Amino acid sequence: GLMDGLFEGPLHPLFWHSWFCPTIALAQIMARLRIVGPHKTKGFLLKSKLDLTTTVLLTFLFYFVNIMVVYVLFGRGYLLGKAPSTSLLISCGIPVLLIDAAVVGLFYFSLIKTRKIIRENYEIPEEGNQCPGHEDALVSIFCTSCAVSQMGRHTADFSTYRGHCCTETGLPDHVACDV
């Protein structure tokens, strides 16, 4: 249900990652499953190209660039007493919007593919007949935090191992992940 994300408690790292930084939670899930990219590629002892450090750095870079663009376009101009020109808004705003759309699109593409891989690997059938073949996309897009939390709980045994915030897989370093 909707409250399953709190199953391990409100202080569990997966809960916080799912709601406030799902990119990190997705990178940890992909590392557990040894998914190398947003396609179905797995390998024995292959390290995910989208590792935790890269994901954290890209996430901070994404937010930093957006904050700087907003400051340059709006904050600086209004502090000086004049509104930004239309040409400045267009020349700076549109490229940033396109890059943002690409980054968000890649995240959702990876999320949908990872969810589909988990369902196929664990033989989990789609529920409902309203939109056959589209459940992964609909759940991932309209309830991202719930989908990430569900995948995280399904791919790790948190009753045996504690969740960790800043490890490659979200589990203790000594825990081997299934291939």
PDB file of C-alpha atoms in Angstrom:
ATOM      1  CA  GLY A   1       0.000   0.000   0.000  1.00  0.00           C
ATOM      2  CA  LEU A   2       0.873   3.667   0.148  1.00  0.00           C
ATOM      3  CA  MET A   3       2.481   3.418   3.595  1.00  0.00           C
ATOM      4  CA  ASP A   4       4.760   0.472   2.692  1.00  0.00           C
ATOM      5  CA  GLY A   5       7.626   2.927   2.270  1.00  0.00           C
ATOM      6  CA  LEU A   6       7.619   3.304   6.053  1.00  0.00           C
ATOM      7  CA  PHE A   7       7.865  -0.463   6.616  1.00  0.00           C
ATOM      8  CA  GLU A   8      11.477  -0.217   7.789  1.00  0.00           C
ATOM      9  CA  GLY A   9      10.798   2.962   9.770  1.00  0.00           C
ATOM     10  CA  PRO A  10      10.831   6.694   9.074  1.00  0.00           C
ATOM     11  CA  LEU A  11      14.588   6.960   9.675  1.00  0.00           C
ATOM     12  CA  HIS A  12      15.562   4.273   7.151  1.00  0.00           C
ATOM     13  CA  PRO A  13      17.869   5.550   4.352  1.00  0.00           C
ATOM     14  CA  LEU A  14      15.694   4.027   1.618  1.00  0.00           C
ATOM     15  CA  PHE A  15      12.691   6.036   2.804  1.00  0.00           C
ATOM     16  CA  TRP A  16      14.635   9.313   2.689  1.00  0.00           C
ATOM     17  CA  HIS A  17      16.310   8.519  -0.636  1.00  0.00           C
ATOM     18  CA  SER A  18      12.996   7.505  -2.207  1.00  0.00           C
ATOM     19  CA  TRP A  19      11.335  10.781  -1.313  1.00  0.00           C
ATOM     20  CA  PHE A  20      14.143  13.340  -1.455  1.00  0.00           C
ATOM     21  CA  CYS A  21      16.782  11.919  -3.806  1.00  0.00           C
ATOM     22  CA  PRO A  22      15.395   9.019  -5.848  1.00  0.00           C
ATOM     23  CA  THR A  23      18.388   9.185  -8.202  1.00  0.00           C
ATOM     24  CA  ILE A  24      20.643   7.896  -5.409  1.00  0.00           C
ATOM     25  CA  ALA A  25      18.197   5.135  -4.460  1.00  0.00           C
ATOM     26  CA  LEU A  26      17.895   4.089  -8.120  1.00  0.00           C
ATOM     27  CA  ALA A  27      21.698   3.979  -8.499  1.00  0.00           C
ATOM     28  CA  GLN A  28      21.923   1.736  -5.403  1.00  0.00           C
ATOM     29  CA  ILE A  29      19.191  -0.584  -6.721  1.00  0.00           C
ATOM     30  CA  MET A  30      20.882  -0.779 -10.121  1.00  0.00           C
ATOM     31  CA  ALA A  31      24.210  -1.571  -8.414  1.00  0.00           C
ATOM     32  CA  ARG A  32      22.550  -4.373  -6.391  1.00  0.00           C
ATOM     33  CA  LEU A  33      21.195  -5.896  -9.582  1.00  0.00           C
ATOM     34  CA  ARG A  34      24.402  -5.170 -11.506  1.00  0.00           C
ATOM     35  CA  ILE A  35      22.514  -3.253 -14.178  1.00  0.00           C
ATOM     36  CA  VAL A  36      25.161  -1.456 -16.183  1.00  0.00           C
ATOM     37  CA  GLY A  37      22.900   1.058 -17.901  1.00  0.00           C
ATOM     38  CA  PRO A  38      19.260   1.799 -18.640  1.00  0.00           C
ATOM     39  CA  HIS A  39      19.049  -1.398 -20.706  1.00  0.00           C
ATOM     40  CA  LYS A  40      19.039  -5.044 -19.662  1.00  0.00           C
ATOM     41  CA  THR A  41      22.762  -5.622 -19.348  1.00  0.00           C
ATOM     42  CA  LYS A  42      24.012  -7.603 -16.412  1.00  0.00           C
ATOM     43  CA  GLY A  43      27.357  -9.136 -15.799  1.00  0.00           C
ATOM     44  CA  PHE A  44      29.252 -11.116 -13.242  1.00  0.00           C
ATOM     45  CA  LEU A  45      31.164  -8.681 -11.029  1.00  0.00           C
ATOM     46  CA  LEU A  46      30.504  -5.825 -13.445  1.00  0.00           C
ATOM     47  CA  LYS A  47      30.420  -2.519 -11.659  1.00  0.00           C
ATOM     48  CA  SER A  48      27.541  -0.270 -12.592  1.00  0.00           C
ATOM     49  CA  LYS A  49      28.575   2.699 -14.740  1.00  0.00           C
ATOM     50  CA  LEU A  50      26.001   4.736 -12.848  1.00  0.00           C
ATOM     51  CA  ASP A  51      27.652   4.328  -9.460  1.00  0.00           C
ATOM     52  CA  LEU A  52      26.776   6.214  -6.295  1.00  0.00           C
ATOM     53  CA  THR A  53      29.579   8.791  -6.505  1.00  0.00           C
ATOM     54  CA  THR A  54      28.750   9.673 -10.111  1.00  0.00           C
ATOM     55  CA  THR A  55      25.049   9.918  -9.287  1.00  0.00           C
ATOM     56  CA  VAL A  56      25.630  12.201  -6.288  1.00  0.00           C
ATOM     57  CA  LEU A  57      27.961  14.449  -8.293  1.00  0.00           C
ATOM     58  CA  LEU A  58      25.570  14.649 -11.245  1.00  0.00           C
ATOM     59  CA  THR A  59      22.628  15.379  -8.942  1.00  0.00           C
ATOM     60  CA  PHE A  60      24.462  18.233  -7.219  1.00  0.00           C
ATOM     61  CA  LEU A  61      25.693  19.556 -10.580  1.00  0.00           C
ATOM     62  CA  PHE A  62      22.121  19.460 -11.908  1.00  0.00           C
ATOM     63  CA  TYR A  63      20.796  21.487  -8.960  1.00  0.00           C
ATOM     64  CA  PHE A  64      23.778  23.875  -8.951  1.00  0.00           C
ATOM     65  CA  VAL A  65      23.433  24.715 -12.651  1.00  0.00           C
ATOM     66  CA  ASN A  66      19.695  25.285 -12.285  1.00  0.00           C
ATOM     67  CA  ILE A  67      20.141  27.517  -9.244  1.00  0.00           C
ATOM     68  CA  MET A  68      22.845  29.533 -11.013  1.00  0.00           C
ATOM     69  CA  VAL A  69      20.688  30.007 -14.108  1.00  0.00           C
ATOM     70  CA  VAL A  70      17.735  31.162 -12.015  1.00  0.00           C
ATOM     71  CA  TYR A  71      20.022  33.561 -10.128  1.00  0.00           C
ATOM     72  CA  VAL A  72      21.561  34.959 -13.314  1.00  0.00           C
ATOM     73  CA  LEU A  73      18.209  35.313 -15.060  1.00  0.00           C
ATOM     74  CA  PHE A  74      16.124  36.659 -12.211  1.00  0.00           C
ATOM     75  CA  GLY A  75      17.980  37.358  -8.979  1.00  0.00           C
ATOM     76  CA  ARG A  76      20.816  39.449 -10.361  1.00  0.00           C
ATOM     77  CA  GLY A  77      18.570  41.483 -12.626  1.00  0.00           C
ATOM     78  CA  TYR A  78      16.020  42.280  -9.953  1.00  0.00           C
ATOM     79  CA  LEU A  79      18.753  43.133  -7.436  1.00  0.00           C
ATOM     80  CA  LEU A  80      20.056  45.722  -9.904  1.00  0.00           C
ATOM     81  CA  GLY A  81      16.535  47.068 -10.373  1.00  0.00           C
ATOM     82  CA  LYS A  82      15.773  45.823 -13.861  1.00  0.00           C
ATOM     83  CA  ALA A  83      14.029  42.768 -15.223  1.00  0.00           C
ATOM     84  CA  PRO A  84      15.934  40.404 -17.523  1.00  0.00           C
ATOM     85  CA  SER A  85      15.506  40.914 -21.242  1.00  0.00           C
ATOM     86  CA  THR A  86      13.487  38.514 -23.332  1.00  0.00           C
ATOM     87  CA  SER A  87      16.531  37.595 -25.420  1.00  0.00           C
ATOM     88  CA  LEU A  88      18.465  36.671 -22.249  1.00  0.00           C
ATOM     89  CA  LEU A  89      15.572  34.539 -21.013  1.00  0.00           C
ATOM     90  CA  ILE A  90      15.375  32.710 -24.327  1.00  0.00           C
ATOM     91  CA  SER A  91      19.124  32.290 -24.890  1.00  0.00           C
ATOM     92  CA  CYS A  92      19.771  30.952 -21.373  1.00  0.00           C
ATOM     93  CA  GLY A  93      16.427  29.447 -20.456  1.00  0.00           C
ATOM     94  CA  ILE A  94      15.696  27.201 -23.429  1.00  0.00           C
ATOM     95  CA  PRO A  95      19.024  25.284 -23.459  1.00  0.00           C
ATOM     96  CA  VAL A  96      18.769  24.692 -19.708  1.00  0.00           C
ATOM     97  CA  LEU A  97      15.162  23.520 -20.092  1.00  0.00           C
ATOM     98  CA  LEU A  98      16.193  21.093 -22.830  1.00  0.00           C
ATOM     99  CA  ILE A  99      19.062  19.715 -20.743  1.00  0.00           C
ATOM    100  CA  ASP A 100      16.757  19.403 -17.709  1.00  0.00           C
ATOM    101  CA  ALA A 101      14.171  17.555 -19.799  1.00  0.00           C
ATOM    102  CA  ALA A 102      16.862  15.164 -21.074  1.00  0.00           C
ATOM    103  CA  VAL A 103      18.173  14.464 -17.555  1.00  0.00           C
ATOM    104  CA  VAL A 104      14.689  13.884 -16.140  1.00  0.00           C
ATOM    105  CA  GLY A 105      13.822  11.739 -19.167  1.00  0.00           C
ATOM    106  CA  LEU A 106      16.935   9.595 -18.657  1.00  0.00           C
ATOM    107  CA  PHE A 107      16.060   9.147 -14.983  1.00  0.00           C
ATOM    108  CA  TYR A 108      12.520   7.989 -15.779  1.00  0.00           C
ATOM    109  CA  PHE A 109      13.721   5.789 -18.644  1.00  0.00           C
ATOM    110  CA  SER A 110      16.204   4.108 -16.255  1.00  0.00           C
ATOM    111  CA  LEU A 111      13.542   3.788 -13.554  1.00  0.00           C
ATOM    112  CA  ILE A 112      11.017   2.195 -15.906  1.00  0.00           C
ATOM    113  CA  LYS A 113      13.586  -0.222 -17.348  1.00  0.00           C
ATOM    114  CA  THR A 114      14.880  -1.184 -13.892  1.00  0.00           C
ATOM    115  CA  ARG A 115      11.342  -1.839 -12.666  1.00  0.00           C
ATOM    116  CA  LYS A 116      10.660  -3.979 -15.726  1.00  0.00           C
ATOM    117  CA  ILE A 117      13.897  -5.956 -15.187  1.00  0.00           C
ATOM    118  CA  ILE A 118      12.952  -6.586 -11.550  1.00  0.00           C
ATOM    119  CA  ARG A 119       9.480  -7.804 -12.540  1.00  0.00           C
ATOM    120  CA  GLU A 120      10.952 -10.115 -15.201  1.00  0.00           C
ATOM    121  CA  ASN A 121      13.733 -11.490 -12.960  1.00  0.00           C
ATOM    122  CA  TYR A 122      11.418 -12.178 -10.028  1.00  0.00           C
ATOM    123  CA  GLU A 123       8.485 -13.223 -12.256  1.00  0.00           C
ATOM    124  CA  ILE A 124       6.137 -10.589 -10.846  1.00  0.00           C
ATOM    125  CA  PRO A 125       3.032 -10.274 -13.039  1.00  0.00           C
ATOM    126  CA  GLU A 126       1.473  -6.959 -13.942  1.00  0.00           C
ATOM    127  CA  GLU A 127      -1.582  -6.116 -11.866  1.00  0.00           C
ATOM    128  CA  GLY A 128      -4.811  -5.064 -13.492  1.00  0.00           C
ATOM    129  CA  ASN A 129      -5.896  -5.189 -17.101  1.00  0.00           C
ATOM    130  CA  GLN A 130      -6.599  -1.476 -17.625  1.00  0.00           C
ATOM    131  CA  CYS A 131      -3.275  -0.690 -19.329  1.00  0.00           C
ATOM    132  CA  PRO A 132      -1.457  -3.943 -20.110  1.00  0.00           C
ATOM    133  CA  GLY A 133       2.216  -3.405 -20.892  1.00  0.00           C
ATOM    134  CA  HIS A 134       2.277   0.111 -19.439  1.00  0.00           C
ATOM    135  CA  GLU A 135       2.163  -0.540 -15.693  1.00  0.00           C
ATOM    136  CA  ASP A 136       5.900   0.020 -15.222  1.00  0.00           C
ATOM    137  CA  ALA A 137       5.768   3.408 -16.923  1.00  0.00           C
ATOM    138  CA  LEU A 138       2.588   4.578 -15.201  1.00  0.00           C
ATOM    139  CA  VAL A 139       3.699   3.594 -11.693  1.00  0.00           C
ATOM    140  CA  SER A 140       7.203   4.992 -12.239  1.00  0.00           C
ATOM    141  CA  ILE A 141       5.971   8.341 -13.529  1.00  0.00           C
ATOM    142  CA  PHE A 142       2.969   8.964 -11.289  1.00  0.00           C
ATOM    143  CA  CYS A 143       4.283   7.463  -8.048  1.00  0.00           C
ATOM    144  CA  THR A 144       8.060   7.681  -8.343  1.00  0.00           C
ATOM    145  CA  SER A 145       8.853   7.549  -4.631  1.00  0.00           C
ATOM    146  CA  CYS A 146       6.584   4.555  -4.076  1.00  0.00           C
ATOM    147  CA  ALA A 147       8.093   2.690  -7.044  1.00  0.00           C
ATOM    148  CA  VAL A 148      11.679   3.370  -5.926  1.00  0.00           C
ATOM    149  CA  SER A 149      10.901   2.356  -2.345  1.00  0.00           C
ATOM    150  CA  GLN A 150       9.179  -0.836  -3.504  1.00  0.00           C
ATOM    151  CA  MET A 151      12.090  -1.803  -5.769  1.00  0.00           C
ATOM    152  CA  GLY A 152      14.571  -1.068  -2.979  1.00  0.00           C
ATOM    153  CA  ARG A 153      12.727  -3.280  -0.505  1.00  0.00           C
ATOM    154  CA  HIS A 154      12.350  -6.044  -3.078  1.00  0.00           C
ATOM    155  CA  THR A 155      16.054  -6.155  -3.964  1.00  0.00           C
ATOM    156  CA  ALA A 156      17.476  -6.067  -0.421  1.00  0.00           C
ATOM    157  CA  ASP A 157      16.839  -7.976   2.787  1.00  0.00           C
ATOM    158  CA  PHE A 158      16.609  -5.157   5.292  1.00  0.00           C
ATOM    159  CA  SER A 159      15.420  -7.529   8.031  1.00  0.00           C
ATOM    160  CA  THR A 160      18.883  -9.150   7.913  1.00  0.00           C
ATOM    161  CA  TYR A 161      21.101  -6.211   6.894  1.00  0.00           C
ATOM    162  CA  ARG A 162      20.870  -2.583   7.927  1.00  0.00           C
ATOM    163  CA  GLY A 163      20.335  -0.036   5.204  1.00  0.00           C
ATOM    164  CA  HIS A 164      23.205   2.377   4.610  1.00  0.00           C
ATOM    165  CA  CYS A 165      22.878   5.850   3.202  1.00  0.00           C
ATOM    166  CA  CYS A 166      26.178   6.288   1.399  1.00  0.00           C
ATOM    167  CA  THR A 167      27.306   2.893   0.131  1.00  0.00           C
ATOM    168  CA  GLU A 168      27.326   1.688  -3.447  1.00  0.00           C
ATOM    169  CA  THR A 169      24.374  -0.683  -2.910  1.00  0.00           C
ATOM    170  CA  GLY A 170      22.664   0.831   0.115  1.00  0.00           C
ATOM    171  CA  LEU A 171      23.777  -2.210   2.132  1.00  0.00           C
ATOM    172  CA  PRO A 172      26.881  -2.864   4.241  1.00  0.00           C
ATOM    173  CA  ASP A 173      30.036  -3.275   2.143  1.00  0.00           C
ATOM    174  CA  HIS A 174      30.510  -6.938   3.148  1.00  0.00           C
ATOM    175  CA  VAL A 175      27.113  -7.971   1.711  1.00  0.00           C
ATOM    176  CA  ALA A 176      27.351  -9.703  -1.660  1.00  0.00           C
ATOM    177  CA  CYS A 177      24.637  -8.796  -4.158  1.00  0.00           C
ATOM    178  CA  ASP A 178      22.830 -11.343  -6.311  1.00  0.00           C
ATOM    179  CA  VAL A 179      23.728 -11.499  -9.967  1.00  0.00           C
TER     180      VAL A 179
END
